[in-house]
Short mmCIF file of C-alpha atoms in Angstrom, two decimals:
data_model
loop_
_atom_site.label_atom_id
_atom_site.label_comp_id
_atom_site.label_asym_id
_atom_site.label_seq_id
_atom_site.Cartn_x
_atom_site.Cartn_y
_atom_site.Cartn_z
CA UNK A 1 15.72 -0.27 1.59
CA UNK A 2 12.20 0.93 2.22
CA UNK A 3 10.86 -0.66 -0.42
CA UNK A 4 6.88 -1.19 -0.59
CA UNK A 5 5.14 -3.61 -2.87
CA UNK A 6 1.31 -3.77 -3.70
CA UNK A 7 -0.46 -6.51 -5.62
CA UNK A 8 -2.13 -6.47 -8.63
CA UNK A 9 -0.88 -3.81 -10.63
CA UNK A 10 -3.84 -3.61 -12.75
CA UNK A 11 -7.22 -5.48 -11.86
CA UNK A 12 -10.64 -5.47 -14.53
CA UNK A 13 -13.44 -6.41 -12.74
CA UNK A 14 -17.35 -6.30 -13.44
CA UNK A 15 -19.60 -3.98 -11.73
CA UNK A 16 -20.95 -5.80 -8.60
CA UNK A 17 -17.81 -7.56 -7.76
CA UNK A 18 -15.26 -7.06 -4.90
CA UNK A 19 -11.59 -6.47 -5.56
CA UNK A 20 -9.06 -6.81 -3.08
CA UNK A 21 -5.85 -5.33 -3.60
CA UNK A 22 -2.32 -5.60 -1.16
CA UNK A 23 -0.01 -3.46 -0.06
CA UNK A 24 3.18 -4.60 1.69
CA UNK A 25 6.76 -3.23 3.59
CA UNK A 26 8.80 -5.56 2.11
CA UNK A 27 12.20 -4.81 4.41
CA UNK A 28 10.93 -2.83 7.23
CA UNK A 29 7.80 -2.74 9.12
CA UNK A 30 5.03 -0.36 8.85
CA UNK A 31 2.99 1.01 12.24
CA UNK A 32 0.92 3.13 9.52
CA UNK A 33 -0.17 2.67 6.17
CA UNK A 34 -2.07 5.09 3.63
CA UNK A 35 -4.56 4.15 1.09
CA UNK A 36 -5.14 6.56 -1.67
CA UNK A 37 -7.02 7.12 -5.10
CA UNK A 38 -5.80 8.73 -7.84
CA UNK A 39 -7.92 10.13 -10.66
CA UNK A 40 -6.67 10.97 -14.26
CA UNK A 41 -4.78 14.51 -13.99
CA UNK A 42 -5.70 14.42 -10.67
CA UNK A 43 -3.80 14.59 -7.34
CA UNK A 44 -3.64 11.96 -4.53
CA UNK A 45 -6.38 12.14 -2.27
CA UNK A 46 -6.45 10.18 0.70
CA UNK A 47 -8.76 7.64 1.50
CA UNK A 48 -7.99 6.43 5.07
CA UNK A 49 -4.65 5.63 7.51
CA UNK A 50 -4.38 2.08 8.64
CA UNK A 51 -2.56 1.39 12.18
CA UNK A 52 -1.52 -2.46 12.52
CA UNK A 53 -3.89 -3.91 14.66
CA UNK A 54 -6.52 -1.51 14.67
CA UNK A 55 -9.57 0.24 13.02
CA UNK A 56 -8.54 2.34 10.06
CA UNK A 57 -9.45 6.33 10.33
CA UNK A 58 -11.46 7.20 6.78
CA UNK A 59 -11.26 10.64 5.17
CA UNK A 60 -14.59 12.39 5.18
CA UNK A 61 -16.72 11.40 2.52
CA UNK A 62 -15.19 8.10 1.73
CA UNK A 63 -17.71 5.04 2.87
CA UNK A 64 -15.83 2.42 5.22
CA UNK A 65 -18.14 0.44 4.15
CA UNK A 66 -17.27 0.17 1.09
CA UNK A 67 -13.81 0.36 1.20
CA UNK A 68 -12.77 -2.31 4.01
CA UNK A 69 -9.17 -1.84 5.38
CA UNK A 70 -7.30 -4.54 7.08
CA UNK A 71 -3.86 -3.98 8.61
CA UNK A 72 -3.42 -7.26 10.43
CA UNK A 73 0.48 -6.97 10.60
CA UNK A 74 3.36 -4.60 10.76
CA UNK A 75 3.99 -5.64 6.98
CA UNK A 76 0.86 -6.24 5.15
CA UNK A 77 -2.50 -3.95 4.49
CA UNK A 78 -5.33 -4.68 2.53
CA UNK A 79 -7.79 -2.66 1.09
CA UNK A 80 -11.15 -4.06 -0.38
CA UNK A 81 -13.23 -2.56 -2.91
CA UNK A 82 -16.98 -4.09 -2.35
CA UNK A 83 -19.85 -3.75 -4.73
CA UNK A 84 -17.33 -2.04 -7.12
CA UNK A 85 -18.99 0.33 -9.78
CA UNK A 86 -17.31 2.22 -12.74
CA UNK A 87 -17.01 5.16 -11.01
CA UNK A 88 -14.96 3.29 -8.60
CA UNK A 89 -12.01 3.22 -11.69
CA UNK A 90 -9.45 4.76 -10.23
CA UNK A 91 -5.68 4.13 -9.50
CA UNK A 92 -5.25 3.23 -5.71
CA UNK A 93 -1.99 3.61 -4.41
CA UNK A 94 -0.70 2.78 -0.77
CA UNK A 95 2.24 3.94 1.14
CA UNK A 96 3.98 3.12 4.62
CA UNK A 97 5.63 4.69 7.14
CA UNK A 98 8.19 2.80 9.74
CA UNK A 99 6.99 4.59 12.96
CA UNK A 100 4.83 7.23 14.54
CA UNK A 101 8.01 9.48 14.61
CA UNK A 102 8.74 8.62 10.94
CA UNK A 103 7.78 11.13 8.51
CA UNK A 104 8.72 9.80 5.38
CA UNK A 105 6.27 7.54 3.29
CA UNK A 106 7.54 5.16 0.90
CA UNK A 107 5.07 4.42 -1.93
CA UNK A 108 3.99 1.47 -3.61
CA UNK A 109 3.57 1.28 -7.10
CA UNK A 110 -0.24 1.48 -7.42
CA UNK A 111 -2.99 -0.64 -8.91
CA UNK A 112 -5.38 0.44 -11.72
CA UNK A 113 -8.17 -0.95 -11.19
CA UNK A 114 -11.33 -0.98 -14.03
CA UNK A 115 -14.92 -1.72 -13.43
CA UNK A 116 -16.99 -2.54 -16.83
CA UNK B 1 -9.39 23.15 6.92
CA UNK B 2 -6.35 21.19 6.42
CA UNK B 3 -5.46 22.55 2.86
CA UNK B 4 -2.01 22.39 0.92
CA UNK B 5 -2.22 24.35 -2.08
CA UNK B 6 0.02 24.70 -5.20
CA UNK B 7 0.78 26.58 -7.97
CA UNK B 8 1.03 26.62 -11.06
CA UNK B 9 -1.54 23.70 -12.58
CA UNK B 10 0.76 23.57 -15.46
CA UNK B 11 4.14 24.46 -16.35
CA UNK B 12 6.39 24.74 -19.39
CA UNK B 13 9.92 26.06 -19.47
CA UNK B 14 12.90 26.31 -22.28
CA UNK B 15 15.52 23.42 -21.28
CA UNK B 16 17.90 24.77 -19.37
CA UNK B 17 16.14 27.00 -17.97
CA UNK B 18 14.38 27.52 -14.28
CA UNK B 19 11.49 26.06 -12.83
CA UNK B 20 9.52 27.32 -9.49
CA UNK B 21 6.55 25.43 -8.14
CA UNK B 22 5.15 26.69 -5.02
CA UNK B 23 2.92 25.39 -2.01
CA UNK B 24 1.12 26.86 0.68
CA UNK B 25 -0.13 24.73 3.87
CA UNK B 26 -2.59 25.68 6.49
CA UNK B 27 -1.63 23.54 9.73
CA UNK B 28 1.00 25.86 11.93
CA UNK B 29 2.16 22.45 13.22
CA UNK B 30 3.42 20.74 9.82
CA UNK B 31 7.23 20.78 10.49
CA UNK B 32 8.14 18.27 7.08
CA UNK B 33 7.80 19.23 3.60
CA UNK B 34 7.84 16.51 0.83
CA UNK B 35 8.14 16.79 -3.11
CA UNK B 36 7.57 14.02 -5.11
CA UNK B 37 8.05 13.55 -8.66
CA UNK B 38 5.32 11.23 -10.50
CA UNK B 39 5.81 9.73 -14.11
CA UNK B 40 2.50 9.04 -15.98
CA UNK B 41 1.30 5.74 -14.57
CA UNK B 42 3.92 5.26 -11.49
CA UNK B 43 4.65 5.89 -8.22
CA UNK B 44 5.41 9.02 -6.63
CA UNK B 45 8.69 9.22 -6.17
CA UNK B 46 10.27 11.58 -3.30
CA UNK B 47 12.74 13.66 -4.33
CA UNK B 48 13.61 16.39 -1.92
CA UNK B 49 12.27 16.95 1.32
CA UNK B 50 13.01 19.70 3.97
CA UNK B 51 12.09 20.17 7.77
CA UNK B 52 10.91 23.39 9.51
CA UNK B 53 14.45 23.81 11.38
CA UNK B 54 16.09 25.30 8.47
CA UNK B 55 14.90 27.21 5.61
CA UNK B 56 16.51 26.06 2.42
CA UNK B 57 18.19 22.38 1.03
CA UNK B 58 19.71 21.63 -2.11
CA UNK B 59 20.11 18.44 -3.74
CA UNK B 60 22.14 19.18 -7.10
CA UNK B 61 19.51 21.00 -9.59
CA UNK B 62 16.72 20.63 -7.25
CA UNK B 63 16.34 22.84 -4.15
CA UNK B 64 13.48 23.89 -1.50
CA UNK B 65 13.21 26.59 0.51
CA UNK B 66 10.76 27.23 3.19
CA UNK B 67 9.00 30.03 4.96
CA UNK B 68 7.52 29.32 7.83
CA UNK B 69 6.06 32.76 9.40
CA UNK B 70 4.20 32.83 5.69
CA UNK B 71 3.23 28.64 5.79
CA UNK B 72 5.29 28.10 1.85
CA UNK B 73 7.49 26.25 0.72
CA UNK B 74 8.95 26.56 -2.89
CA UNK B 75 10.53 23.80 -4.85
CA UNK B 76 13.14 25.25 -7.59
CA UNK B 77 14.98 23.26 -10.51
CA UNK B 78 18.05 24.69 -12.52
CA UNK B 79 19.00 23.71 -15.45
CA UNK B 80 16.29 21.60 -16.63
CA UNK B 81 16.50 18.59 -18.61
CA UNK B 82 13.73 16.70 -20.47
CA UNK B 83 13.87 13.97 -17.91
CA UNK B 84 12.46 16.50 -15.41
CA UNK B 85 9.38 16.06 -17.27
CA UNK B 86 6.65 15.11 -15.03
CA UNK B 87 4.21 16.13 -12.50
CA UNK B 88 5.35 17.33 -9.37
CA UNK B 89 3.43 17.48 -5.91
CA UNK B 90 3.95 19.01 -2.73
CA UNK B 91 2.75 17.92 0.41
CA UNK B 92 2.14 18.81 4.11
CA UNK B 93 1.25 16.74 7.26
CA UNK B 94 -1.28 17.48 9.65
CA UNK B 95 -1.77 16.42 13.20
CA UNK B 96 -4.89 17.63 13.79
CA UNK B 97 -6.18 13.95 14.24
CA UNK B 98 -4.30 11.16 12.69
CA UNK B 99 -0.06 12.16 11.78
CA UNK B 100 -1.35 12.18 7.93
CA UNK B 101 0.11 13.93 4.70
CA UNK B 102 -1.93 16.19 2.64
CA UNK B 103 -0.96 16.49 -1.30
CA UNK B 104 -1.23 19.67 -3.09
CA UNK B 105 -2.86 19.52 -6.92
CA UNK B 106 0.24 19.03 -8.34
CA UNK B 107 1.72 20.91 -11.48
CA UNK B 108 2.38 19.57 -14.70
CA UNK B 109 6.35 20.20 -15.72
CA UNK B 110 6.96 20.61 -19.43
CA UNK B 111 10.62 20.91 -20.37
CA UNK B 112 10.70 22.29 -24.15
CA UNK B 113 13.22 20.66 -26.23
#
């Protein structure tokens, strides 16, 4: 169980465009969702938490703007990259948690996404 | 500030031999510590986790301990195998605002052959 699936795995886009990529619970459902970037050699670094049915919270110096969040069920999140730009190459990787009193997050298996 | 740190950046150890990573958190709160192991490319993949109600849990080669008057937690590895190859992060949560979990840097594991 707790199995979390995100869609594409690997996106190339051109600078300019918008990218949308999906995150979902597949057998449980998820009051919170996390959306997070991961550089080369670098750690995890969280971009925002996403509770179903509201606004997402955004980690200080990432642009909401930018990076739209939508977690319009207990099972799906999406996060959209707008305007993408190289520097916005990164792998994004959500994860889920089945309650407020949950601790554990389940991962899903991340998206590479490249801007030319 | 909410901080987890970790240490070492890198790692490399004799197979068979011992590994230590450790972590250090900042929020008196956090009561769950997570390790996760993360192949080049993948997921992160949890594989040991303790809360603050007791101070050590082992899983087979992999154990963690936890002190929680000093805010660490250690994770250790025995007998390492080149499958342990990988790198490894701790993490913390913090309910300062939103129940969130902060990652350390992470440490690349090395096992030599």
């Amino acid at each position: 169980g707790a199995v979390v699936s995100q869609h594409p795995s690997r996106v190339i886009c051109k600078s300019g465009t918008s990218v949308k990529i999906e995150c979902r619970s597949l057998d449980f459902q998820a009051t919170t969702m996390f959306w997070y970037r991961q550089f080369p050699k670098q750690s995890l670094m969280l971009m925002a938490t996403s509770n179903e049915g509201s606004k997402a919270t955004y980690e200080q110096g990432v642009e909401k703007d930018k990076f739209l969040i939508n977690h319009a069920s207990l099972t799906l999140s999406t996060l959209t990259v707008t305007s993408a730009h190289p520097e916005d190459s990164s792998f994004y990787i959500c994860s889920a948690k089945s309650g407020p009193a949950s601790d554990t997050q389940y991962f899903g298996p991340g998206t590479r996404l490249t801007v030319l | 500030g909410e901080n987890v740190e970790q240490h070492p950046s890198t790692l490399s150890v004799q197979e068979g031999d011992s590994a230590v990573i450790k972590c250090t958190y900042s929020d008196s709160a956090s009561n769950y510590f997570p390790w996760y192991k993360q192949e080049l490319g993948k997921r992160p993949q949890l594989i040991i986790d303790i809360r603050s109600n007791v101070g050590e849990k082992k899983d087979q080669r992999i154990a963690v301990t936890l002190n929680k008057t000093a805010k660490h937690f250690s994770l250790h590895i025995t007998e390492t195998q080149p499958e342990d190859s990988a790198v490894y992060f701790c993490a913390a949560p913090v309910y300062s605002s939103a129940s969130k979990i902060i990652f350390g840097s992470g440490t690349r594991l090395s096992i030599r052959p």
